[in-house]
Coordinates of C-alpha atoms in Angstrom, one line a residue:
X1 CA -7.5 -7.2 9.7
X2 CA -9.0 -3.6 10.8
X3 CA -8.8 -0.6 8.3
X4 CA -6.7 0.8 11.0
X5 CA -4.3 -2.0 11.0
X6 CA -3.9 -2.6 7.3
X7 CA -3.3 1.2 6.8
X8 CA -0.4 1.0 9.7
X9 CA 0.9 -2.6 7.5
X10 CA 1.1 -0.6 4.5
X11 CA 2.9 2.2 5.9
X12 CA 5.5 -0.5 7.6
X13 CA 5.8 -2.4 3.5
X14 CA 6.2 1.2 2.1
X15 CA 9.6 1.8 4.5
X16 CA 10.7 -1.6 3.5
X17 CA 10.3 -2.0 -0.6
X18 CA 12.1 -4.5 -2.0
X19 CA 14.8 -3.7 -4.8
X20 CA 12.4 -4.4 -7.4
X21 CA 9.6 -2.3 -6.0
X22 CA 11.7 0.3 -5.3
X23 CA 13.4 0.1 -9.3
X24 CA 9.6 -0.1 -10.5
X25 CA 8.2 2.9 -8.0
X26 CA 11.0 5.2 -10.1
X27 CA 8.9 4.5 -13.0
X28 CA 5.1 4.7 -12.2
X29 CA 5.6 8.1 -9.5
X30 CA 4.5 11.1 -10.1
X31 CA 2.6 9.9 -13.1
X32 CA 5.7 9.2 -15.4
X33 CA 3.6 6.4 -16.9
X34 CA 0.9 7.9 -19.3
X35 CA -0.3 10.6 -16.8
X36 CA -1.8 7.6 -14.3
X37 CA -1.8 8.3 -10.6
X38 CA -0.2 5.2 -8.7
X39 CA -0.3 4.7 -5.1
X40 CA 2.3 2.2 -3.5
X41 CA 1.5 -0.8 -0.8
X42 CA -2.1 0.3 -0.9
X43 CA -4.8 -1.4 0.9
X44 CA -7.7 -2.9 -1.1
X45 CA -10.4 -5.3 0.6
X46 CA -8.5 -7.7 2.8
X47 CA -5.7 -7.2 0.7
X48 CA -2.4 -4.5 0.7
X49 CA -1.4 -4.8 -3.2
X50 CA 2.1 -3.3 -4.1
X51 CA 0.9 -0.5 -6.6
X52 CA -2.5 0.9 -7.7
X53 CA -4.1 2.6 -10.3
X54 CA -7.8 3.7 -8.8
X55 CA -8.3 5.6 -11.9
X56 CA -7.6 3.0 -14.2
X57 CA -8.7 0.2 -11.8
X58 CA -5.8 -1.4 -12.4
X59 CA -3.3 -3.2 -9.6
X60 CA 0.4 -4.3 -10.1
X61 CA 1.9 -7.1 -7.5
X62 CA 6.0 -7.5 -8.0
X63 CA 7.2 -10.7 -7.0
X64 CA 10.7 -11.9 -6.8
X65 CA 14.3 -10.1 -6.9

């Protein structure tokens, strides 16, 4: 997949979180959790992981209702 095409995937994930994503998101935006910057449905290699850390280097995947 392109950079072009996984930044348009993310984008289309973002819109459509699932209830656990969205319940987590509420959580980890605007740096509730111990002042780290998380980005959501971010792209990463060949991958689009659900939420990232860059600072910390640190991903979170949420699977599951």
């Amino acid at each position: 997949m392109r950079d072009r095409q996984k930044r348009d995937f993310a984008r289309v994930l973002r819109a459509n979180m699932t209830d656990a994503e969205t319940e987590l998101w509420k959580h980890l935006r605007c740096r509730q959790l111990l002042g780290c910057k998380f980005r959501r449905q971010h792209p990463i290699g060949p991958y689009v992981v659900d939420f990232a850390c860059l600072d910390r280097r640190l991903v979170v995947e949420v699977d599951g209702g």
